[in-house]
PDB file of C-alpha atoms in Angstrom:
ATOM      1  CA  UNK Y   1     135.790  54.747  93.797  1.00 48.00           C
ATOM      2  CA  UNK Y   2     134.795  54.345  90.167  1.00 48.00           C
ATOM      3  CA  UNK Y   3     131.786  51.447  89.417  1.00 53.00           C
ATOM      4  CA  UNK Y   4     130.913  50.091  86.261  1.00 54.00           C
ATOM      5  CA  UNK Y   5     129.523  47.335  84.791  1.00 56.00           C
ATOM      6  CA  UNK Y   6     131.444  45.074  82.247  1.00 54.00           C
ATOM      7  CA  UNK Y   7     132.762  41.528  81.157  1.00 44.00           C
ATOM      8  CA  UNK Y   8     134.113  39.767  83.552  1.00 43.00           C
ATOM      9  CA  UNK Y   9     135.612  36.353  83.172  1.00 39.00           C
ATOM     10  CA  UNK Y  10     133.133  34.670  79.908  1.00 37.00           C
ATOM     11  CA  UNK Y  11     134.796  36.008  77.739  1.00 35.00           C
ATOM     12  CA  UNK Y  12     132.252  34.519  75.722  1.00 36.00           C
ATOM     13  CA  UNK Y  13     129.546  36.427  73.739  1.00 39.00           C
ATOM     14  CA  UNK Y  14     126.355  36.167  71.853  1.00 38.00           C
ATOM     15  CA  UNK Y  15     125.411  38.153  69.090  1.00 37.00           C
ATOM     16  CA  UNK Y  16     121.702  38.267  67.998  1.00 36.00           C
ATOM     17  CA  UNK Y  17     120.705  36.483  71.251  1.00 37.00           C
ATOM     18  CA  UNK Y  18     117.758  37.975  72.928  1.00 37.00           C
ATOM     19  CA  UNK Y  19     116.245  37.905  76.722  1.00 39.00           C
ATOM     20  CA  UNK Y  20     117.402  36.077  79.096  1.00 46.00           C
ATOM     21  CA  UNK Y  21     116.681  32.757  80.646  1.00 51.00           C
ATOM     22  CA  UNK Y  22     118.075  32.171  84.638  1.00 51.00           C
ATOM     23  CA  UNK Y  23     119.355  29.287  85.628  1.00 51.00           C
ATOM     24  CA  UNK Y  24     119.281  27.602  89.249  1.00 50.00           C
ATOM     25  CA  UNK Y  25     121.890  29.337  90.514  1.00 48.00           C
ATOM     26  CA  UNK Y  26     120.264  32.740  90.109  1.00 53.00           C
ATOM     27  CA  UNK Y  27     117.172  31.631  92.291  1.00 61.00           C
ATOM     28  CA  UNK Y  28     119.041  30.397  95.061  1.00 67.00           C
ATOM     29  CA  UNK Y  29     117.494  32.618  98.284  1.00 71.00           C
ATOM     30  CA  UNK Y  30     120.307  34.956  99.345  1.00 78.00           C
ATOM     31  CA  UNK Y  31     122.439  33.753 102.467  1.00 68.00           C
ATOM     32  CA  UNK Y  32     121.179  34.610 106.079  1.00 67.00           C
ATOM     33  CA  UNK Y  33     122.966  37.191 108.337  1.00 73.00           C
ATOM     34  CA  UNK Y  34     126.162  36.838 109.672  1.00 69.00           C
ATOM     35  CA  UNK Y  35     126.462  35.699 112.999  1.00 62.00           C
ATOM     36  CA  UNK Y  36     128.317  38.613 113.852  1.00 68.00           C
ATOM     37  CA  UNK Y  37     126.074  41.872 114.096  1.00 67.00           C
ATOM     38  CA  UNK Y  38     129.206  44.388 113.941  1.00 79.00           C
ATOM     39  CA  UNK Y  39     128.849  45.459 110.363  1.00 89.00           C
ATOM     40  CA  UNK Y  40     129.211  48.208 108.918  1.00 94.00           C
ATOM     41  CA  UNK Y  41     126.167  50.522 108.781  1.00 94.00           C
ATOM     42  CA  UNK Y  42     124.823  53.671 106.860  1.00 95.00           C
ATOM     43  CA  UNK Y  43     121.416  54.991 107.395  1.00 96.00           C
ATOM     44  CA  UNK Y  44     119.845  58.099 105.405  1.00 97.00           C
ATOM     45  CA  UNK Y  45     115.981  59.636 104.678  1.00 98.00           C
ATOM     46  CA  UNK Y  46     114.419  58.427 101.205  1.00 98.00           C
ATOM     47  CA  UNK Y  47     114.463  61.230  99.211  1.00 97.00           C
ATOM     48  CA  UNK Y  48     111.997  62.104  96.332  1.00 97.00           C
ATOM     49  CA  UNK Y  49     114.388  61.413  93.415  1.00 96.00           C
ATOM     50  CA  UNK Y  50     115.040  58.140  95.028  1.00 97.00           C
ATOM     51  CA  UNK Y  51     111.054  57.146  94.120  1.00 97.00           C
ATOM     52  CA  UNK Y  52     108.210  55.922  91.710  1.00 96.00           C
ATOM     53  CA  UNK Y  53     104.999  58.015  91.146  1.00 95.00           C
ATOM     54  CA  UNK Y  54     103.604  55.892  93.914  1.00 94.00           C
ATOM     55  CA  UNK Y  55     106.159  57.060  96.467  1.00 97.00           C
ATOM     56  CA  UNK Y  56     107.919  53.638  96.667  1.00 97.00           C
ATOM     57  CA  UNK Y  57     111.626  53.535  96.424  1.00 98.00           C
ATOM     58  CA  UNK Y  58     112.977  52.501  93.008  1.00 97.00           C
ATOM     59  CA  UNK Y  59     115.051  49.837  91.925  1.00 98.00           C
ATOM     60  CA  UNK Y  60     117.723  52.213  89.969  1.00 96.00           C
ATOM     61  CA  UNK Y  61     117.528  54.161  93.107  1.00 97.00           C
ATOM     62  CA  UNK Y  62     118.590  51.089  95.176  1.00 98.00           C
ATOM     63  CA  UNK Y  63     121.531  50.191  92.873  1.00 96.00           C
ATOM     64  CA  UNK Y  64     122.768  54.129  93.415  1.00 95.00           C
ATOM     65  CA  UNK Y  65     122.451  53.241  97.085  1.00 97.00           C
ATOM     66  CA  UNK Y  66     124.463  49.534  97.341  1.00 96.00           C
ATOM     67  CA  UNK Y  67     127.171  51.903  95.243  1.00 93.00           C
ATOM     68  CA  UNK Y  68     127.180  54.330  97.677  1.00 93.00           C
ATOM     69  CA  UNK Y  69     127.455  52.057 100.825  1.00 95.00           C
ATOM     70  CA  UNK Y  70     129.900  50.343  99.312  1.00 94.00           C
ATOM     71  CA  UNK Y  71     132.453  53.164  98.247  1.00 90.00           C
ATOM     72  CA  UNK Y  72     132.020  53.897 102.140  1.00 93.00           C
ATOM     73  CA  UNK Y  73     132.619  50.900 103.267  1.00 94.00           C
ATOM     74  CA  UNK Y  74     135.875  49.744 100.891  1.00 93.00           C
ATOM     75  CA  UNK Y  75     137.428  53.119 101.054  1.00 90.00           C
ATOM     76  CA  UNK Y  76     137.949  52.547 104.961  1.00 91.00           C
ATOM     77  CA  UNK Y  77     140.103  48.966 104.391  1.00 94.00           C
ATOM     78  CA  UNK Y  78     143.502  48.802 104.861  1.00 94.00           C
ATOM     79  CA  UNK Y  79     145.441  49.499 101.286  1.00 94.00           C
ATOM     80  CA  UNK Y  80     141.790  50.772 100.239  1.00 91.00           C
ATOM     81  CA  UNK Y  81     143.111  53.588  98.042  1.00 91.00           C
ATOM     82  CA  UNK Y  82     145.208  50.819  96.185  1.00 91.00           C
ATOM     83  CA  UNK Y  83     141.842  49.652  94.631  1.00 91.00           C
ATOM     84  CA  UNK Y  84     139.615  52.717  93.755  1.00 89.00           C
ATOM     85  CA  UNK Y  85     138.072  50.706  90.624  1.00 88.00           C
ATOM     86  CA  UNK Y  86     135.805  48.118  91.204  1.00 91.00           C
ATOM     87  CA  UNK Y  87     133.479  46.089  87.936  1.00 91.00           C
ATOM     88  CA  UNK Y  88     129.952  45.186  89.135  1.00 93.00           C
ATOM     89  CA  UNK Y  89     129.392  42.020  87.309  1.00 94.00           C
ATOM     90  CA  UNK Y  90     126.063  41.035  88.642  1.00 96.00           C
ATOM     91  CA  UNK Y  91     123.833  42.931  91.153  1.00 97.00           C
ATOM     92  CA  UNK Y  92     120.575  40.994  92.207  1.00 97.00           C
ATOM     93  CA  UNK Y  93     117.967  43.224  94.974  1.00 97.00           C
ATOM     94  CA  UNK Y  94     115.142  41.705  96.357  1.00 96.00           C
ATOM     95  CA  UNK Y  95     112.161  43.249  97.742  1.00 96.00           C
ATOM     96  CA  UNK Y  96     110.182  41.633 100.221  1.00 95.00           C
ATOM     97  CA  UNK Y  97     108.699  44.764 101.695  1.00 96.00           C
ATOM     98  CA  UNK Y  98     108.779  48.372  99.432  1.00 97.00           C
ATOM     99  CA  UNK Y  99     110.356  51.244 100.836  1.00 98.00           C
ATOM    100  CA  UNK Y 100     108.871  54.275 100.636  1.00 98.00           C
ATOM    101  CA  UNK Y 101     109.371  58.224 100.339  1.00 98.00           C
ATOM    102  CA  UNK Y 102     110.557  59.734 103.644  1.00 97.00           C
ATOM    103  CA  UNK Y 103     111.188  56.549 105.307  1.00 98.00           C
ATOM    104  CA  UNK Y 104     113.999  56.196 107.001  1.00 98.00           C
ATOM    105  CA  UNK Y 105     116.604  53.429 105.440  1.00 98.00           C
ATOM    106  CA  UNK Y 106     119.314  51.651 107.570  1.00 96.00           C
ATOM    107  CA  UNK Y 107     121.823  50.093 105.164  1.00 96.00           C
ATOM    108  CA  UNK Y 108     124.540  47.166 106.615  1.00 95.00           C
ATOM    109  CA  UNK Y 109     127.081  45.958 104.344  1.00 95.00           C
ATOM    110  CA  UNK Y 110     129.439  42.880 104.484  1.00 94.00           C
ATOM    111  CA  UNK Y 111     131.687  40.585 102.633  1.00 93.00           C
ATOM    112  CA  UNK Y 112     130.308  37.100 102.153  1.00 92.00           C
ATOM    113  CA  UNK Y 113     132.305  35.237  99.748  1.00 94.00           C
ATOM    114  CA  UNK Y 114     136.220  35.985  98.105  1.00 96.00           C
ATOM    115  CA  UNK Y 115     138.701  35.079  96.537  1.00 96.00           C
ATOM    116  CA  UNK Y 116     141.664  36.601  95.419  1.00 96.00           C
ATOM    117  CA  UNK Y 117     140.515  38.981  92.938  1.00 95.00           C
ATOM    118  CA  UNK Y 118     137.039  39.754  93.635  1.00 96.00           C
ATOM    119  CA  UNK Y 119     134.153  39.187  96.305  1.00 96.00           C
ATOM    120  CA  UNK Y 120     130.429  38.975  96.846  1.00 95.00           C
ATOM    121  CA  UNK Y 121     129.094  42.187  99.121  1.00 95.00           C
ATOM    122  CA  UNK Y 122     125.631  41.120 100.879  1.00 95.00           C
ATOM    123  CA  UNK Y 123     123.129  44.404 101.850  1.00 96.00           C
ATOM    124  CA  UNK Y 124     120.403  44.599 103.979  1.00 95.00           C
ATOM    125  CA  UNK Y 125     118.067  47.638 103.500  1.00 96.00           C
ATOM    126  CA  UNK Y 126     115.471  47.929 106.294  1.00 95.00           C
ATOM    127  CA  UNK Y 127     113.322  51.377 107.080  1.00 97.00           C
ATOM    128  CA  UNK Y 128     111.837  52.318 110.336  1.00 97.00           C
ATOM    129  CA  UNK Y 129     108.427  51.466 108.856  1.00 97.00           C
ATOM    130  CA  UNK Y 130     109.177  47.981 108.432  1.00 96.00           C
ATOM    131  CA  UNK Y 131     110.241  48.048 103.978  1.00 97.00           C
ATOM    132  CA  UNK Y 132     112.680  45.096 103.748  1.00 95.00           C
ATOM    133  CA  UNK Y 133     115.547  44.718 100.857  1.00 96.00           C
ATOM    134  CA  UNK Y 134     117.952  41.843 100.531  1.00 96.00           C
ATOM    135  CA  UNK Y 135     120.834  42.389  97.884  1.00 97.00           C
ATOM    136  CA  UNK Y 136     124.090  41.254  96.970  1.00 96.00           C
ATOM    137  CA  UNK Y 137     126.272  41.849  94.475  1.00 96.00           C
ATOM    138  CA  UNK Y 138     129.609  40.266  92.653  1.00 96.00           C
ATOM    139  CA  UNK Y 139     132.579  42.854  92.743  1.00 96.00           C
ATOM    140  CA  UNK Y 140     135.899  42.679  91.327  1.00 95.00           C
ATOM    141  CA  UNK Y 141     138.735  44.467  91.609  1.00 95.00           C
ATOM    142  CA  UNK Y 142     140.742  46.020  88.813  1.00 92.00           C
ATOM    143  CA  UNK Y 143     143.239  48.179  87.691  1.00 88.00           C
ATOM    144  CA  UNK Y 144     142.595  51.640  87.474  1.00 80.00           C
ATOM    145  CA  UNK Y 145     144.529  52.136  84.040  1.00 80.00           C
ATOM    146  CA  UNK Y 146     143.327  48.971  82.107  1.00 80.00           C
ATOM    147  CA  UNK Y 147     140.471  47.922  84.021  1.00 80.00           C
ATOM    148  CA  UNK Y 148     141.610  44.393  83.858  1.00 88.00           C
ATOM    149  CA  UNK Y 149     140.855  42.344  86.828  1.00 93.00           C
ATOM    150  CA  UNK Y 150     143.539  42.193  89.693  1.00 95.00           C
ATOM    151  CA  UNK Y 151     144.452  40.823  92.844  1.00 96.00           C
ATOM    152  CA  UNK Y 152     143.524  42.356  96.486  1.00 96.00           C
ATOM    153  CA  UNK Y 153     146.303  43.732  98.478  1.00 96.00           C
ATOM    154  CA  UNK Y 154     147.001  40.674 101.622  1.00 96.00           C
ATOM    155  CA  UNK Y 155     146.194  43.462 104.213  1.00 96.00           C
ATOM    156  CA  UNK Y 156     142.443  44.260 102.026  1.00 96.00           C
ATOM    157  CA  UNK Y 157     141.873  40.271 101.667  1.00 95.00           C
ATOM    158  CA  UNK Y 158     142.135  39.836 105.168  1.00 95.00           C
ATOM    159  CA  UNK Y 159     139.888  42.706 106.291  1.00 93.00           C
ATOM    160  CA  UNK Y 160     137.609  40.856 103.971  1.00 92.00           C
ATOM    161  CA  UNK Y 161     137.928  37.394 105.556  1.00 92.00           C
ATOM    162  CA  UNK Y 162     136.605  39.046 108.650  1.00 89.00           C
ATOM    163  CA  UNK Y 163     132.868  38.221 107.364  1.00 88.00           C
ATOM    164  CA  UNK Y 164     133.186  35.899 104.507  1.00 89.00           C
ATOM    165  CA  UNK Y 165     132.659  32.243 104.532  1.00 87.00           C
ATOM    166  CA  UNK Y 166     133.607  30.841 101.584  1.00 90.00           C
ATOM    167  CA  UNK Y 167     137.483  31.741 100.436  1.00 92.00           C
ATOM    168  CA  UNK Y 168     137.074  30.195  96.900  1.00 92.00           C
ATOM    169  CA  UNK Y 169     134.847  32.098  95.283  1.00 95.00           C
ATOM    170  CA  UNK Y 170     134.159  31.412  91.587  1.00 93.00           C
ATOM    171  CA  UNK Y 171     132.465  33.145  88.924  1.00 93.00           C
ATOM    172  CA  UNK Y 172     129.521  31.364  87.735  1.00 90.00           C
ATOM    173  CA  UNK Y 173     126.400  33.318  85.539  1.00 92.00           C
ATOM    174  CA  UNK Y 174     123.241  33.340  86.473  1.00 92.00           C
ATOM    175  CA  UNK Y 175     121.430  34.192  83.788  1.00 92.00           C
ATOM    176  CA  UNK Y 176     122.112  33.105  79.824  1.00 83.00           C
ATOM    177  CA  UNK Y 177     120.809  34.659  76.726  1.00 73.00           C
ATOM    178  CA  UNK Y 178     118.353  32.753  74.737  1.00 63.00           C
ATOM    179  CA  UNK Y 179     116.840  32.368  70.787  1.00 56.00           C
ATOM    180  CA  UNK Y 180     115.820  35.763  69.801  1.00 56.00           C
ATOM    181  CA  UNK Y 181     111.950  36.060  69.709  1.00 61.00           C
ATOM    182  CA  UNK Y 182     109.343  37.988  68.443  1.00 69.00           C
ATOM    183  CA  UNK Y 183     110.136  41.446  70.407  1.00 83.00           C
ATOM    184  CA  UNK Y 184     112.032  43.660  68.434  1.00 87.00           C
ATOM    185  CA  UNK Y 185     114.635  46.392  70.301  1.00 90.00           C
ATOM    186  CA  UNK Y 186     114.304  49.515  70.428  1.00 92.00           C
ATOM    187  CA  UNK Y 187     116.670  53.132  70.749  1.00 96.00           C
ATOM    188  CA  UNK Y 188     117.718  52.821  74.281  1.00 95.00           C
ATOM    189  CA  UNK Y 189     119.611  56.401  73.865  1.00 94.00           C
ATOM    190  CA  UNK Y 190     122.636  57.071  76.643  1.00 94.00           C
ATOM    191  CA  UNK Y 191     122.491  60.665  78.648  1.00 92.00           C
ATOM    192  CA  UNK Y 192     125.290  62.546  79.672  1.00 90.00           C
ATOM    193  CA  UNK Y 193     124.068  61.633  83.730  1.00 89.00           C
ATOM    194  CA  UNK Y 194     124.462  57.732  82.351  1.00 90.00           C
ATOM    195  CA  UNK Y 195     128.412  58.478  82.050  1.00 88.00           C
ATOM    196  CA  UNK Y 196     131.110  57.917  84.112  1.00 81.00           C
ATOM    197  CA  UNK Y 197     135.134  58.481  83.600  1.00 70.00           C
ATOM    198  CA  UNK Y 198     136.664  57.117  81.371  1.00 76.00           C
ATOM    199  CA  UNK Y 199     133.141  57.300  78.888  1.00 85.00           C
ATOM    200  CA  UNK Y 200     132.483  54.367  80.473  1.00 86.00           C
ATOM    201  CA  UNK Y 201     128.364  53.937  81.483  1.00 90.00           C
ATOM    202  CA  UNK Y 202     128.014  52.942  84.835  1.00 87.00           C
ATOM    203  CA  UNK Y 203     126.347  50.056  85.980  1.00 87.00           C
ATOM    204  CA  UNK Y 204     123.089  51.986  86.942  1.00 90.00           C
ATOM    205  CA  UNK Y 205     122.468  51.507  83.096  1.00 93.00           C
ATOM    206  CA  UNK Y 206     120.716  48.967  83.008  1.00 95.00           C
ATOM    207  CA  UNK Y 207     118.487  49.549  86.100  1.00 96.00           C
ATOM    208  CA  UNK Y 208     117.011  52.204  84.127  1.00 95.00           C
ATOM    209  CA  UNK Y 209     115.729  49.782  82.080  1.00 94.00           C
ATOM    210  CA  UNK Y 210     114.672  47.484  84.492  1.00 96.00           C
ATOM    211  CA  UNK Y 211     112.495  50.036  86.296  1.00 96.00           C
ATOM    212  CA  UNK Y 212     110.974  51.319  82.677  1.00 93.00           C
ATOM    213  CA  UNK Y 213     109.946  47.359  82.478  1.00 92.00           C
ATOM    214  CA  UNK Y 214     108.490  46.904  85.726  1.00 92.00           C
ATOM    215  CA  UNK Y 215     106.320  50.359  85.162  1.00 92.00           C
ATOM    216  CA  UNK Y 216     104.551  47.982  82.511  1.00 91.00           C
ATOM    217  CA  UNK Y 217     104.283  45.450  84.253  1.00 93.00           C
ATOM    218  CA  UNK Y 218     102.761  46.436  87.299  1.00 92.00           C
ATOM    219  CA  UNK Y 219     101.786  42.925  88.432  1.00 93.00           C
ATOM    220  CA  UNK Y 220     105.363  41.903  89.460  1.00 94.00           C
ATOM    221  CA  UNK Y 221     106.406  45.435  90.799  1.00 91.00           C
ATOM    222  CA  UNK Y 222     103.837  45.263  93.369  1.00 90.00           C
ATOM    223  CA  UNK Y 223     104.377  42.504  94.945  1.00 94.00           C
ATOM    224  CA  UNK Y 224     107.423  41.108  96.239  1.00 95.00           C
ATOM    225  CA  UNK Y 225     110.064  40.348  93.573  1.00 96.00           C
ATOM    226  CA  UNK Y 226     113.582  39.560  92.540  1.00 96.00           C
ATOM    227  CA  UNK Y 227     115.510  41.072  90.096  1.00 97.00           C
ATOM    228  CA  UNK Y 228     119.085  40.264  88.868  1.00 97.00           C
ATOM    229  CA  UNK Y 229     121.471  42.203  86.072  1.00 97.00           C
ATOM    230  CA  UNK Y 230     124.371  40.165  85.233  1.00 96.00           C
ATOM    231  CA  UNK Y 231     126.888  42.547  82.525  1.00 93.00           C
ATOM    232  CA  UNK Y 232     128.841  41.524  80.079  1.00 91.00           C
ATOM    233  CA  UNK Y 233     130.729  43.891  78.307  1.00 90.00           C
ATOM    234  CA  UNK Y 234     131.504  47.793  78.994  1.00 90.00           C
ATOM    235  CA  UNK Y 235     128.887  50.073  77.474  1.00 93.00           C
ATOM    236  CA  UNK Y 236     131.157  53.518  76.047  1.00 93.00           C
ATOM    237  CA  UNK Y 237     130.312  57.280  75.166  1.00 92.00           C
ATOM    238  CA  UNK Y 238     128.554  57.285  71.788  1.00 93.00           C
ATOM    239  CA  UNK Y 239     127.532  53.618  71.682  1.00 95.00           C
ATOM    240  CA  UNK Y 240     124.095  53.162  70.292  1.00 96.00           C
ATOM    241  CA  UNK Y 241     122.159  51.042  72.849  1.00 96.00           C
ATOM    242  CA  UNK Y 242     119.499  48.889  72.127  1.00 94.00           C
ATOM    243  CA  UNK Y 243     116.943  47.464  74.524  1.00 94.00           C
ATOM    244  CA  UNK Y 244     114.989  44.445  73.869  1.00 93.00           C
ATOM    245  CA  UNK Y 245     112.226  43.313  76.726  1.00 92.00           C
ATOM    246  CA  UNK Y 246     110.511  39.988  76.998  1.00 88.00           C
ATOM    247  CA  UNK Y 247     107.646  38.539  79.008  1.00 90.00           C
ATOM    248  CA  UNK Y 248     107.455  34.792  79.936  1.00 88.00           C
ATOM    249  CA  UNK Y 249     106.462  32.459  82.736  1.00 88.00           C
ATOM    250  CA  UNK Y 250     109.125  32.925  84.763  1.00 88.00           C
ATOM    251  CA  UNK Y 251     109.401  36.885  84.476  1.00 92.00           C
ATOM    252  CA  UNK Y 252     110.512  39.999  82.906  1.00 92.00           C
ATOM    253  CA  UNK Y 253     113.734  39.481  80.828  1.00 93.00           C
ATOM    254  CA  UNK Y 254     115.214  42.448  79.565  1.00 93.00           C
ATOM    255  CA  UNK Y 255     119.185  42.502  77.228  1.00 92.00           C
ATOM    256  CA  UNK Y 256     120.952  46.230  76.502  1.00 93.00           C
ATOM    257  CA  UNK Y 257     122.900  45.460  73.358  1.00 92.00           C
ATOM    258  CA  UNK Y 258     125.336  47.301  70.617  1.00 95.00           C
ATOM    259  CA  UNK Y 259     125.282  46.558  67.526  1.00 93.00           C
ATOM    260  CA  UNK Y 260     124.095  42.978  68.501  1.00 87.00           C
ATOM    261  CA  UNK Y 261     126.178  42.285  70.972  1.00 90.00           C
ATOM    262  CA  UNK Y 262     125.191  41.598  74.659  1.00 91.00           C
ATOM    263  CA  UNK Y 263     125.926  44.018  76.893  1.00 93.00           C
ATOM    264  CA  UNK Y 264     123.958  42.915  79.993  1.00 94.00           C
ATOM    265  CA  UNK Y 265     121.086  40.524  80.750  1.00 95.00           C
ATOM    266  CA  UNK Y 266     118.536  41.158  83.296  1.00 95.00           C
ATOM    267  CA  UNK Y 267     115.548  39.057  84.627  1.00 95.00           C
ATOM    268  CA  UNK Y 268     112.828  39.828  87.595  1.00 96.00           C
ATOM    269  CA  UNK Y 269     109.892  37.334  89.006  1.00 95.00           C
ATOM    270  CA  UNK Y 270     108.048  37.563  91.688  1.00 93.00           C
ATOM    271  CA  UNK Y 271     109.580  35.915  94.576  1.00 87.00           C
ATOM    272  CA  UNK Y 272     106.973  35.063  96.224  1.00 75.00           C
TER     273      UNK Y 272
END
């Protein structure tokens, strides 16, 4: 299963807009868990590539991990191998208690909200030494050729509709790009480990980024925070990526771009 990050259904873009406001929507707390407690489950050691200098588990890291989980997951639905591609529009992980190296993480995994062509996955991330991370992310399924949105197979959809509560699911953004400011960008070069087929960058892109912000801005990283990364448009082989990072009341804002055009947004606060 292939995951990248890209534009989903705004089709609308913003050239020379910089950082990234959120809007109500994207500080909503996440949902609680399902009554039912028969979801699917991973669990696995935190290993040393997976952390920070100060042994606690990186955000980057957890985006490999909600990837992961959820290849795992999807691959064992009925008509699974009908939809190996899926687009990550919009992760958001929150960390209410770090993680750190060696600990031992048990990951559960379930559909919360569909429709027919994509769904929100909810993850819970808890180690035996107490670190607790809430995520969820905004899937949606495409075609493996043109990677254009399509629907779920009936026999996927209803394996879905197992956990999820809301069958309507629309595609709303959380977070908006504002007036440029004062911060210029700067090289954000791609690496060959960035890349995924077909050239496209996957969606751990931008987490990069995220974590390089946080390191200088130690003040939100060490307590507990929020952080969301809504994408916009594909990022390819050879593009030259810019990254622009803001500081303002409410948080970090971060915005990859090409040649002025948005690629993602990104935004962390403390949640506190």
């Amino acid at each position: 299963m292939l995951q990248y990050g890209a534009l989903l259904v705004d089709g609308r873009n913003q050239r020379d807009a910089v950082v990234t406001g959120a809007n109500r929507w994207s500080q909503r707390p996440l949902r609680s868990w399902p009554p039912d407690p028969a979801l699917f489950e991973r669990n696995w050691l935190v290993r040393a590539g997976d952390v920070d200098p100060a042994g606690v588990l990186r955000l980057d890291a957890v985006a490999r991990y909600l990837s992961d989980l959820g290849v795992e997951h999807l691959d064992g639905f009925p008509d699974g191998e009908l939809h190996p591609c899926w687009l990550v529009a919009r992760t958001t992980i929150e960390v209410q208690k770090p993680i750190r190296f060696g600990e031992r993480v048990h990951l559960f995994h379930w559909p919360e909200a569909m429709s027919s062509h994509w769904f929100t996955a909810r993850i819970q991330i808890r180690s035996d030494a107490g670190g607790v991370i809430e995520a969820e992310q905004f899937l949606v399924c495409t075609d493996a050729e043109d990677r254009r949105p399509v629907p779920m197979t009936e026999a996927f959809r209803a394996a879905l509709s197992v956990h999820a509560t809301d069958h309507r699911l629309r595609w709303k953004p959380a977070l908006r790009a504002v007036a440029r400011g004062p911060v210029a960008p700067r090289s954000f070069p791609l690496r060959c480990t960035d890349l995924a087929a077909p050239g496209l960058a996957g969606h751990e892109l931008a987490w990069h980024g995220v974590v390089e912000a946080l390191s200088c801005h130690p003040d939100i990283g060490r307590r507990p925070h929020r952080a969301t990364v809504e994408h916009r448009e594909p990022v390819w082989t050879g593009d030259a990526v810019a990254l622009t990072t803001w500081r303002s009341e409410s948080g970090v804002h971060q915005q990859l771009d090409v040649d002025g055009v948005v690629k993602s947004l990104s935004h962390v606060r403390n949640s506190e």
